[in-house]
Coordinates of C-alpha atoms and ligand atoms in Angstrom, one line a residue:
M13 CA -82.3 40.4 -165.4
S14 CA -82.7 37.4 -167.7
E15 CA -82.8 33.8 -166.7
D16 CA -79.3 33.6 -168.2
T17 CA -77.5 35.5 -165.5
R18 CA -80.1 35.6 -162.7
R19 CA -78.6 33.2 -160.2
A20 CA -74.9 34.3 -160.6
G21 CA -74.8 37.4 -158.5
D22 CA -76.6 35.8 -155.6
V23 CA -73.9 33.3 -154.8
G24 CA -70.7 34.6 -156.2
L25 CA -70.2 32.1 -159.0
M26 CA -69.8 32.1 -162.7
Q27 CA -72.7 33.3 -164.8
H28 CA -75.7 31.0 -165.1
W29 CA -75.4 30.9 -168.9
L30 CA -78.2 28.6 -169.9
L31 CA -77.3 25.8 -172.3
T32 CA -80.0 26.3 -174.9
V33 CA -79.6 25.3 -178.5
D34 CA -80.7 28.7 -179.9
K35 CA -77.3 30.1 -178.8
I36 CA -75.6 27.7 -181.3
L37 CA -77.1 29.4 -184.3
T38 CA -76.8 32.9 -182.8
H39 CA -73.1 32.2 -182.3
A40 CA -72.7 31.0 -185.9
A41 CA -74.6 34.0 -187.3
H42 CA -72.5 36.5 -185.3
W43 CA -69.1 34.9 -185.7
H44 CA -69.3 32.8 -188.9
G45 CA -72.1 34.7 -190.5
C46 CA -70.7 34.3 -194.1
A47 CA -70.1 30.5 -193.7
E48 CA -72.2 28.8 -196.3
L49 CA -74.9 26.2 -196.3
A50 CA -75.4 24.4 -199.7
S51 CA -78.7 22.6 -200.2
R52 CA -79.7 20.2 -202.9
E53 CA -83.1 21.3 -204.1
P54 CA -85.8 18.8 -205.3
D55 CA -85.0 19.7 -209.0
G56 CA -81.3 18.7 -208.4
S57 CA -80.0 22.3 -208.3
I58 CA -77.9 23.6 -205.4
S59 CA -79.1 26.6 -203.5
R60 CA -76.8 28.6 -201.2
T61 CA -77.3 30.6 -198.1
T62 CA -75.3 31.6 -194.9
Y63 CA -75.6 31.2 -191.2
A64 CA -76.4 34.9 -190.9
A65 CA -79.3 34.5 -193.4
I66 CA -80.8 31.3 -191.9
E67 CA -80.7 32.9 -188.4
R68 CA -82.8 35.8 -189.7
R69 CA -85.2 33.5 -191.4
A70 CA -85.4 31.2 -188.5
R71 CA -86.4 34.1 -186.2
Q72 CA -89.1 35.0 -188.8
L73 CA -90.5 31.5 -188.6
S74 CA -90.4 31.8 -184.8
S75 CA -92.4 35.0 -185.0
A76 CA -94.9 33.2 -187.2
L77 CA -95.2 30.3 -184.8
L78 CA -95.8 32.6 -181.9
A79 CA -98.4 34.6 -184.0
G80 CA -100.1 31.3 -184.7
G81 CA -100.5 30.5 -181.0
V82 CA -97.6 28.1 -180.6
A83 CA -96.5 28.1 -176.9
R84 CA -93.6 26.7 -175.0
G85 CA -93.6 22.9 -174.7
D86 CA -95.9 22.5 -177.8
R87 CA -94.7 19.8 -180.2
I88 CA -94.1 21.0 -183.8
A89 CA -93.2 18.2 -186.2
T90 CA -91.1 18.2 -189.2
L91 CA -91.4 15.6 -192.0
A92 CA -88.5 16.6 -194.2
M93 CA -85.2 15.7 -195.7
N94 CA -81.9 17.5 -195.0
T95 CA -82.2 21.1 -196.4
A96 CA -81.3 24.6 -195.1
R97 CA -85.0 25.3 -194.6
H98 CA -85.3 22.2 -192.4
V99 CA -82.3 23.5 -190.3
E100 CA -84.1 26.9 -190.0
A101 CA -87.2 25.2 -188.8
W102 CA -85.3 23.3 -186.1
Y103 CA -83.8 26.4 -184.6
A104 CA -87.0 28.4 -185.0
I105 CA -89.1 25.8 -183.1
A106 CA -86.5 25.2 -180.3
G107 CA -85.6 28.9 -180.0
I108 CA -89.1 29.8 -178.6
G109 CA -89.2 26.8 -176.3
A110 CA -91.4 24.6 -178.5
V111 CA -90.3 21.0 -179.2
C112 CA -89.0 20.0 -182.6
H113 CA -90.4 16.5 -183.4
T114 CA -88.6 15.0 -186.4
L115 CA -90.9 12.4 -188.2
N116 CA -89.3 9.7 -190.2
P117 CA -91.1 9.6 -193.6
R118 CA -89.9 6.1 -194.2
L119 CA -92.0 4.7 -191.4
F120 CA -95.2 2.8 -192.1
D121 CA -98.5 4.9 -192.0
D122 CA -99.8 3.2 -188.9
Q123 CA -96.5 4.0 -187.0
L124 CA -96.5 7.7 -188.1
H125 CA -100.2 7.9 -187.2
Y126 CA -99.4 6.5 -183.7
I127 CA -96.4 8.8 -183.3
I128 CA -98.2 12.1 -184.3
N129 CA -101.1 11.4 -182.0
H130 CA -98.9 10.2 -179.1
A131 CA -96.7 13.3 -179.4
A132 CA -99.8 15.5 -179.9
D133 CA -98.1 17.4 -182.7
R134 CA -99.8 20.8 -183.3
W135 CA -98.2 21.8 -186.6
I136 CA -96.3 19.8 -189.2
I137 CA -93.6 21.4 -191.3
A138 CA -93.2 19.1 -194.3
D139 CA -91.5 18.8 -197.7
P140 CA -94.1 19.2 -200.4
A141 CA -93.1 15.7 -201.7
F142 CA -94.6 14.2 -198.6
A143 CA -98.0 15.7 -199.2
P144 CA -99.5 12.3 -200.1
I145 CA -98.4 11.0 -196.7
L146 CA -100.2 13.9 -194.9
E147 CA -103.3 13.5 -197.1
R148 CA -103.5 9.9 -195.9
L149 CA -102.6 10.4 -192.3
L150 CA -104.1 13.7 -191.1
P151 CA -107.8 12.8 -191.2
G152 CA -106.9 10.5 -188.3
C153 CA -104.7 13.1 -186.4
P154 CA -107.1 15.6 -184.8
C155 CA -104.2 17.2 -182.8
V156 CA -102.7 18.7 -186.0
E157 CA -103.9 22.3 -186.6
R158 CA -101.7 23.4 -189.4
V159 CA -99.3 22.2 -192.1
V160 CA -96.5 24.3 -193.4
Y161 CA -94.9 23.2 -196.7
L162 CA -91.2 23.8 -197.1
G163 CA -91.8 25.3 -200.6
D164 CA -95.1 26.0 -202.4
A165 CA -98.1 24.5 -200.8
P166 CA -99.5 21.9 -203.2
A167 CA -103.0 22.6 -202.0
A168 CA -104.8 24.8 -199.4
T169 CA -105.4 21.8 -197.1
A170 CA -103.5 18.6 -196.3
G171 CA -105.8 15.8 -195.2
G172 CA -108.4 18.4 -194.2
V173 CA -105.9 20.5 -192.2
P174 CA -105.1 24.1 -193.4
A175 CA -101.8 24.2 -195.3
V176 CA -99.6 27.1 -196.2
G177 CA -96.3 27.6 -198.0
Y178 CA -93.2 28.3 -195.9
E179 CA -92.1 31.5 -197.7
S180 CA -95.5 33.1 -197.6
L181 CA -95.7 32.2 -193.9
I182 CA -92.5 33.9 -192.9
A183 CA -92.7 36.9 -195.4
G184 CA -92.9 40.1 -193.4
Q185 CA -92.5 38.5 -190.0
S186 CA -90.1 40.1 -187.5
T187 CA -86.5 39.1 -187.6
D188 CA -86.1 40.2 -183.9
C189 CA -88.0 37.3 -182.2
R190 CA -86.5 36.7 -178.9
W191 CA -85.0 33.2 -178.3
G192 CA -84.1 31.3 -175.2
D193 CA -84.5 32.6 -171.7
F194 CA -86.2 29.5 -170.4
D195 CA -84.7 26.7 -168.3
E196 CA -82.0 24.7 -170.0
T197 CA -83.7 21.5 -168.9
A198 CA -86.7 22.4 -171.1
A199 CA -87.4 20.0 -173.9
A200 CA -86.0 21.0 -177.3
G201 CA -86.4 17.9 -179.5
L202 CA -88.3 14.7 -179.8
C203 CA -87.5 11.6 -181.8
Y204 CA -89.3 8.2 -181.8
T205 CA -87.4 5.0 -182.0
S206 CA -88.9 1.8 -183.2
G207 CA -88.7 -1.0 -180.6
T208 CA -88.3 -4.5 -181.7
T209 CA -91.7 -5.1 -180.3
G210 CA -94.7 -2.8 -179.6
N211 CA -95.2 0.8 -180.5
P212 CA -92.3 3.3 -181.2
K213 CA -91.0 5.0 -178.1
G214 CA -90.4 8.8 -177.8
V215 CA -87.0 10.1 -176.8
L216 CA -87.3 13.7 -175.5
Y217 CA -84.1 15.7 -175.7
S218 CA -83.5 18.7 -173.4
H219 CA -81.7 21.9 -174.5
R220 CA -79.0 21.0 -172.0
S221 CA -78.5 17.5 -173.3
Q222 CA -78.2 18.7 -176.9
V223 CA -75.8 21.4 -176.1
L224 CA -73.6 19.0 -174.1
H225 CA -73.8 16.4 -176.9
T226 CA -72.6 19.2 -179.2
L227 CA -69.7 20.0 -177.1
I228 CA -68.8 16.3 -176.5
T229 CA -69.0 15.3 -180.2
C230 CA -67.1 18.3 -181.5
T231 CA -63.9 17.1 -179.8
A232 CA -61.2 15.5 -181.8
A233 CA -62.1 12.2 -180.2
A234 CA -65.4 12.2 -182.1
F235 CA -66.2 14.4 -185.1
G236 CA -63.3 16.7 -184.7
I237 CA -65.1 19.4 -186.8
T238 CA -63.6 22.8 -187.1
S239 CA -64.7 26.0 -188.9
R240 CA -62.3 25.0 -191.7
D241 CA -64.3 21.8 -192.4
T242 CA -67.0 21.4 -195.0
V243 CA -69.5 18.9 -193.6
L244 CA -71.8 16.8 -195.7
M245 CA -74.7 15.8 -193.5
V246 CA -75.9 12.6 -195.2
V247 CA -77.5 11.0 -192.1
P248 CA -81.1 12.3 -192.1
M249 CA -82.2 14.8 -189.5
F250 CA -85.1 12.4 -188.5
H251 CA -82.6 9.7 -187.7
A252 CA -81.3 10.4 -184.2
N253 CA -80.9 14.1 -184.9
A254 CA -78.6 13.5 -187.8
W255 CA -76.2 12.4 -185.1
G256 CA -76.3 16.0 -183.8
I257 CA -74.5 17.5 -186.8
P258 CA -77.0 20.4 -187.3
F259 CA -75.8 21.5 -183.9
S260 CA -72.1 20.5 -184.0
A261 CA -71.3 21.8 -187.5
T262 CA -73.2 25.0 -186.8
S263 CA -71.5 25.5 -183.4
M264 CA -68.1 25.4 -185.3
G265 CA -69.3 27.6 -188.2
A266 CA -68.3 24.8 -190.6
K267 CA -69.8 24.9 -194.1
L268 CA -72.8 22.6 -194.2
V269 CA -73.8 20.6 -197.3
L270 CA -77.3 19.2 -197.3
P271 CA -78.2 16.5 -199.8
G272 CA -82.0 16.8 -199.8
F273 CA -83.6 13.7 -201.3
R274 CA -80.7 12.4 -203.3
L275 CA -78.6 9.9 -201.4
D276 CA -77.5 7.7 -204.3
G277 CA -73.8 7.1 -205.1
A278 CA -73.7 9.6 -208.0
S279 CA -75.4 12.4 -206.1
V280 CA -73.3 12.0 -203.0
Y281 CA -70.1 11.8 -205.1
E282 CA -71.1 15.0 -206.9
L283 CA -71.6 16.9 -203.6
L284 CA -68.4 15.5 -202.0
E285 CA -66.3 16.7 -204.9
G286 CA -68.3 19.7 -206.1
E287 CA -68.5 21.3 -202.6
S288 CA -65.0 20.2 -201.5
V289 CA -66.3 18.2 -198.5
T290 CA -63.8 17.3 -195.8
F291 CA -66.0 15.5 -193.3
S292 CA -69.1 13.4 -193.4
A293 CA -71.1 10.9 -191.4
A294 CA -73.5 8.1 -192.5
V295 CA -74.5 4.5 -192.2
P296 CA -72.4 1.9 -194.0
T297 CA -75.0 1.4 -196.8
V298 CA -74.6 5.0 -198.0
W299 CA -70.9 4.6 -198.2
Q300 CA -71.1 1.3 -200.0
L301 CA -73.4 2.8 -202.6
L302 CA -70.8 5.6 -203.1
L303 CA -67.8 3.3 -203.4
D304 CA -69.7 1.0 -205.8
Y305 CA -70.5 4.0 -208.0
M306 CA -66.9 5.3 -207.8
I307 CA -65.5 1.8 -208.7
A308 CA -67.9 1.5 -211.7
N309 CA -66.9 4.9 -212.9
R310 CA -63.2 4.8 -212.0
L311 CA -63.5 7.9 -209.8
R312 CA -61.4 9.3 -206.9
L313 CA -62.0 11.4 -203.8
T314 CA -59.8 14.4 -203.7
T315 CA -61.0 16.5 -200.7
L316 CA -62.6 14.2 -198.2
K317 CA -60.4 13.6 -195.1
R318 CA -62.5 11.8 -192.5
V319 CA -65.8 10.0 -192.3
L320 CA -67.8 8.7 -189.3
I321 CA -69.5 5.4 -190.0
G322 CA -72.0 4.1 -187.6
G323 CA -75.6 3.1 -187.1
S324 CA -74.7 -0.5 -187.9
A325 CA -71.3 -2.3 -187.9
C326 CA -68.8 -1.0 -190.3
P327 CA -67.4 -3.7 -192.6
E328 CA -63.6 -4.0 -192.8
S329 CA -63.7 -3.7 -196.6
L330 CA -65.2 -0.2 -196.3
I331 CA -62.6 1.0 -193.9
R332 CA -59.8 -0.4 -196.1
T333 CA -61.1 1.0 -199.3
F334 CA -61.5 4.5 -197.9
A335 CA -58.1 4.4 -196.2
D336 CA -55.9 2.5 -198.7
E337 CA -57.4 3.8 -202.0
H338 CA -58.6 7.3 -201.1
G339 CA -56.5 8.3 -198.0
V340 CA -59.7 8.9 -196.0
E341 CA -59.6 8.2 -192.3
V342 CA -62.6 6.2 -191.1
V343 CA -63.9 6.7 -187.6
H344 CA -66.3 3.9 -186.6
G345 CA -68.9 5.2 -184.2
W346 CA -71.7 3.7 -182.2
G347 CA -74.7 5.1 -180.4
M348 CA -78.5 5.1 -180.3
T349 CA -81.4 7.5 -180.4
E350 CA -81.6 7.2 -176.6
M351 CA -78.1 8.5 -176.3
S352 CA -78.5 11.7 -178.4
P353 CA -77.0 9.5 -180.2
L354 CA -73.2 9.2 -180.1
G355 CA -71.6 7.0 -177.4
T356 CA -68.3 5.8 -178.7
A357 CA -65.8 6.3 -181.6
S358 CA -62.9 4.2 -182.7
T359 CA -60.4 7.1 -182.5
P360 CA -57.1 5.7 -181.2
S361 CA -56.0 6.7 -177.7
S362 CA -52.3 7.6 -177.2
E363 CA -51.7 4.0 -176.1
V364 CA -53.4 2.5 -179.1
A365 CA -51.6 4.9 -181.5
K366 CA -48.3 3.2 -180.5
L367 CA -49.5 -0.3 -181.3
P368 CA -48.4 -2.2 -184.5
E369 CA -50.5 -1.4 -187.6
A370 CA -52.3 -4.7 -187.6
T371 CA -53.5 -4.3 -184.0
R372 CA -54.6 -0.8 -184.7
H373 CA -56.6 -1.9 -187.7
A374 CA -58.3 -4.6 -185.7
L375 CA -59.3 -2.1 -183.1
Q376 CA -60.7 0.3 -185.7
L377 CA -63.3 -2.4 -186.5
K378 CA -64.6 -2.2 -183.0
Q379 CA -67.2 0.4 -182.1
G380 CA -64.6 2.4 -180.0
R381 CA -64.1 4.2 -176.8
V382 CA -66.5 6.4 -174.8
F383 CA -65.9 10.1 -174.5
F384 CA -66.0 12.3 -171.4
G385 CA -69.8 12.6 -170.7
V386 CA -70.6 8.9 -171.4
D387 CA -70.2 6.3 -168.6
M388 CA -70.3 2.7 -169.8
K389 CA -70.3 -0.7 -168.2
I390 CA -70.9 -4.3 -169.3
T391 CA -72.8 -6.7 -167.1
D392 CA -74.0 -10.3 -167.0
D393 CA -77.7 -11.2 -167.0
E394 CA -77.9 -10.6 -163.3
G395 CA -76.4 -7.1 -163.6
R396 CA -73.0 -8.0 -162.2
G397 CA -70.1 -6.0 -163.8
L398 CA -67.9 -7.9 -166.3
P399 CA -64.1 -7.4 -166.7
H400 CA -62.7 -5.3 -169.6
D401 CA -60.8 -8.3 -171.1
G402 CA -62.1 -8.1 -174.6
A403 CA -63.5 -11.6 -174.2
Q404 CA -66.5 -11.6 -171.9
Q405 CA -69.7 -10.5 -173.6
G406 CA -72.3 -8.7 -171.6
H407 CA -75.1 -6.1 -171.7
I408 CA -73.8 -2.7 -172.6
K409 CA -75.2 -0.1 -170.2
V410 CA -74.7 3.7 -170.3
K411 CA -75.2 6.7 -168.2
G412 CA -74.7 10.4 -168.8
P413 CA -76.2 13.9 -169.4
C414 CA -77.2 12.9 -173.0
V415 CA -78.7 9.5 -172.1
I416 CA -82.4 8.9 -171.7
D417 CA -83.9 8.8 -168.2
R418 CA -87.5 7.8 -169.1
Y419 CA -89.3 7.5 -172.4
F420 CA -91.7 10.4 -173.3
R421 CA -95.1 9.9 -171.8
A422 CA -94.0 6.7 -170.2
E423 CA -92.7 8.4 -167.1
D424 CA -93.9 5.6 -164.8
V425 CA -91.8 3.0 -166.5
D426 CA -88.3 2.8 -165.1
V427 CA -85.7 2.0 -167.8
L428 CA -82.6 2.4 -165.6
D429 CA -80.8 -0.1 -163.4
A430 CA -80.3 0.6 -159.7
D431 CA -77.2 2.6 -160.5
G432 CA -78.9 4.8 -163.1
Y433 CA -77.5 3.0 -166.2
F434 CA -79.6 2.5 -169.3
D435 CA -79.5 -0.9 -170.9
T436 CA -78.8 -0.3 -174.6
G437 CA -80.0 -3.7 -175.7
D438 CA -76.6 -4.3 -177.3
I439 CA -74.3 -7.0 -176.3
G440 CA -70.6 -6.6 -176.4
T441 CA -67.1 -6.7 -174.9
I442 CA -64.8 -4.0 -173.7
D443 CA -61.0 -4.7 -174.1
R444 CA -58.0 -3.5 -172.1
Y445 CA -57.7 -0.4 -174.3
G446 CA -61.3 0.6 -173.5
F447 CA -62.5 -0.3 -177.0
M448 CA -66.1 -1.6 -177.0
Q449 CA -67.1 -4.1 -179.5
I450 CA -70.8 -4.9 -180.3
T451 CA -71.1 -8.7 -180.7
D452 CA -74.9 -8.7 -180.9
R453 CA -78.2 -7.2 -179.9
A454 CA -79.8 -8.6 -176.8
K455 CA -82.9 -9.7 -178.7
D456 CA -80.7 -11.0 -181.5
L457 CA -78.6 -13.4 -179.6
I458 CA -78.4 -17.0 -180.5
K459 CA -78.1 -19.1 -177.4
S460 CA -77.0 -22.6 -178.4
G461 CA -76.6 -25.2 -175.7
G462 CA -76.4 -22.4 -173.1
E463 CA -73.6 -20.5 -175.0
W464 CA -73.9 -17.3 -177.0
I465 CA -73.3 -17.2 -180.7
S466 CA -72.7 -13.8 -182.3
S467 CA -74.9 -13.6 -185.3
V468 CA -73.3 -10.2 -186.2
E469 CA -69.8 -11.7 -186.4
I470 CA -70.9 -14.5 -188.7
E471 CA -72.8 -12.0 -190.8
N472 CA -69.9 -9.7 -191.1
I473 CA -67.7 -12.5 -192.4
A474 CA -70.3 -14.0 -194.7
A475 CA -71.0 -10.5 -196.2
C476 CA -67.3 -10.3 -197.3
H477 CA -67.8 -13.3 -199.6
P478 CA -67.4 -11.9 -203.1
K479 CA -70.8 -13.2 -204.2
A480 CA -72.7 -11.8 -201.3
L481 CA -74.6 -8.5 -201.4
M482 CA -76.1 -8.9 -197.9
A483 CA -76.0 -11.6 -195.2
A484 CA -78.1 -12.2 -192.1
V485 CA -77.9 -14.7 -189.4
I486 CA -80.8 -15.6 -187.2
G487 CA -81.5 -18.3 -184.6
I488 CA -83.9 -21.1 -185.6
P489 CA -85.3 -23.6 -183.1
H490 CA -83.4 -26.8 -182.5
P491 CA -84.7 -29.7 -180.4
K492 CA -81.4 -30.4 -178.7
W493 CA -79.5 -27.1 -178.6
R494 CA -82.7 -24.9 -178.4
E495 CA -81.4 -22.6 -181.1
R496 CA -79.0 -23.0 -184.0
P497 CA -77.8 -20.3 -186.5
L498 CA -79.3 -20.0 -190.0
L499 CA -77.4 -18.0 -192.6
L500 CA -79.5 -16.1 -195.1
V501 CA -77.7 -14.6 -198.1
K502 CA -78.8 -12.2 -200.8
L503 CA -76.4 -12.7 -203.7
R504 CA -75.0 -9.9 -205.9
P505 CA -77.0 -9.6 -209.2
G506 CA -76.2 -12.4 -211.7
Q507 CA -74.4 -14.6 -209.1
H508 CA -75.2 -18.2 -208.3
A509 CA -73.8 -20.1 -205.3
T510 CA -74.2 -23.2 -203.2
P511 CA -74.6 -23.4 -199.5
E512 CA -71.3 -25.3 -199.4
E513 CA -69.4 -22.4 -200.9
F514 CA -70.5 -20.2 -198.0
L515 CA -70.0 -22.8 -195.3
G516 CA -66.5 -23.4 -196.7
Y517 CA -65.8 -19.7 -196.7
L518 CA -66.8 -19.5 -193.0
D519 CA -64.7 -22.6 -192.1
G520 CA -61.7 -21.7 -190.1
K521 CA -62.9 -18.1 -189.5
I522 CA -65.4 -19.0 -186.8
A523 CA -65.6 -21.6 -184.1
G524 CA -66.9 -25.0 -185.4
W525 CA -70.0 -24.9 -183.2
W526 CA -70.9 -21.5 -184.6
M527 CA -71.2 -22.9 -188.1
P528 CA -74.7 -22.3 -189.4
D529 CA -76.9 -25.4 -189.7
A530 CA -78.1 -24.2 -193.1
V531 CA -77.7 -21.5 -195.7
V532 CA -80.7 -20.1 -197.5
F533 CA -80.5 -17.8 -200.5
V534 CA -83.2 -15.0 -200.5
E535 CA -84.3 -12.6 -203.2
E536 CA -84.8 -9.7 -200.8
M537 CA -83.7 -8.9 -197.3
P538 CA -86.5 -7.1 -195.3
L539 CA -85.3 -3.6 -194.3
G540 CA -86.7 -1.4 -191.5
A541 CA -87.5 2.3 -191.9
T542 CA -83.9 3.4 -191.3
G543 CA -82.5 0.9 -193.8
K544 CA -81.4 -1.6 -191.3
L545 CA -82.0 -5.3 -191.6
D546 CA -85.4 -6.2 -190.0
K547 CA -84.5 -9.3 -188.1
K548 CA -87.9 -9.4 -186.5
R549 CA -89.4 -10.1 -189.9
L550 CA -86.7 -12.6 -190.8
R551 CA -87.2 -14.5 -187.6
A552 CA -90.9 -14.6 -188.2
S553 CA -90.4 -15.9 -191.8
F554 CA -88.1 -18.7 -190.6
A555 CA -89.8 -19.5 -187.3
G556 CA -90.5 -23.0 -188.6
G557 CA -86.9 -23.6 -189.5
A558 CA -84.7 -23.2 -192.6
A559 CA -87.5 -24.2 -195.0
G560 CA -89.2 -21.0 -194.0
Ligands
AMP614 P1 -80.8 3.8 -183.5 O1 -81.4 4.2 -182.2 O2 -81.9 3.5 -184.6 O3 -79.7 4.7 -184.0 O4 -80.2 2.4 -183.3 C1 -79.3 2.2 -182.3 C2 -78.7 0.8 -182.5 O5 -78.1 0.6 -183.7 C3 -77.7 0.4 -181.4 O6 -78.3 0.1 -180.2 C4 -77.0 -0.7 -182.1 O7 -77.7 -1.9 -181.9 C5 -77.0 -0.3 -183.5 N1 -75.7 0.3 -183.9 C6 -75.5 1.6 -183.9 N2 -74.2 1.8 -184.3 C7 -73.7 0.6 -184.5 C8 -72.3 0.2 -184.9 N3 -71.4 1.0 -185.2 N4 -72.2 -1.2 -184.9 C9 -73.1 -2.0 -184.6 N5 -74.4 -1.7 -184.3 C10 -74.6 -0.3 -184.2

């Protein structure tokens, strides 16, 4: 008898059906075998396949991994954009009990170097376009034994490591490779998250946590994906597991559209319309690029029904443009790598649905409510619980089957409080409707005269100034108040502005004592590897004050 059913007969219960991610693709192949995956190839063309086909090919890759000596628990890395082959690789690796470690190609070399060695990755499965990264890195990564290129291998070696093309590797391999049959608490995936200080930290997902995250996020409170949806997976698979979409869309047998390398407004628009996409998820920047492109070219969206926007705060202008001009419902979501990643969504509860439109719109701007499977609390600095009154800001802490317990290979460092909650590092409120709102990041707070100022809130308002492309607020030292806010603005191309224009724009919208002491116009905003504002670098640049 297999692991899957072994314990059931003994105690007169339900079957012990192990929650392992391979079952997701097996289900899709059996019951939605003809459902399509459309991938953007590097040359811009669209290739098409089905769940039935990628399951067969994934099992062939599993066979090749086993033949190459890959064993349970081994880390196999991917360095790739969103394509059908990348999806195959995920299931092939996890299906045999190895761990799929998604590498973020946007990280700096020294971070990638640290991550590959820390994870002790044995193989790296990479897009050929990333060959130069591997050439630079692999001489310093003795753990890596083999490189597999998701296409033709540009050379027989990569940084001194033997390299092979994906198609030649899987050709002739068995399609019957057995998947699963190991404990559901076994590791399935690994993702590193950049800390604000120090080295990146590894978040190791179990099969059970990923299957539960899939079930949780497929509900109407979150993604609400069904087999009738066509899902454009814009958020990269190396960024917090593409928010779990390779699992959730597959579990539903939804058509999956994979954008490859092209995430610009024109390419995303072409996929949305050309593939009749109904649902998508991405960070605000991607949507802003799309809307800018559509406005410039007087285009409309005809099939998209719902988008999940998260990763950073969603500006009101984005929600309004999607809703009012294109009839697209925006769900604002929040989460983090350590949470698999989704924790909340702004989907209205029945109580909220009955509220006046203006109140509902205001709530939609918040990060939203938790789902079953995520416990959340806010606490003061001493860990005492704060009320859900929408006013008191505190540390947001979470607990659940998809929340981290310890970082990978840092098992001796406790990251939970006495009640088992993980501190997200975010600061926020929870209102009487259960809507959580991020007001800041813990390390980002500006504490002025003992009181907190929300840099995020000032930024969000300043970013709505018609001349602003991006806005950032950081704390700068002040002899009396310890810290005061500084507003940094990157103007739209061709625009000129004075500090007074921005201060006047903020006047009346924020408390007087929140008013930035100075406004500085910058040519460039430093962005981190995932496209988010790098406040650490900004703070370092302005450590001496507004003069920089
Ligand atoms: P990551 O692990 O890279 O996905 O980053 C997670 C962090 O991004 C969270 O802890 C938040 O600080 C931030 N974040 C994610 N979603 C949102 C959101 N909707 N609004 C504001 N911040 C967000």
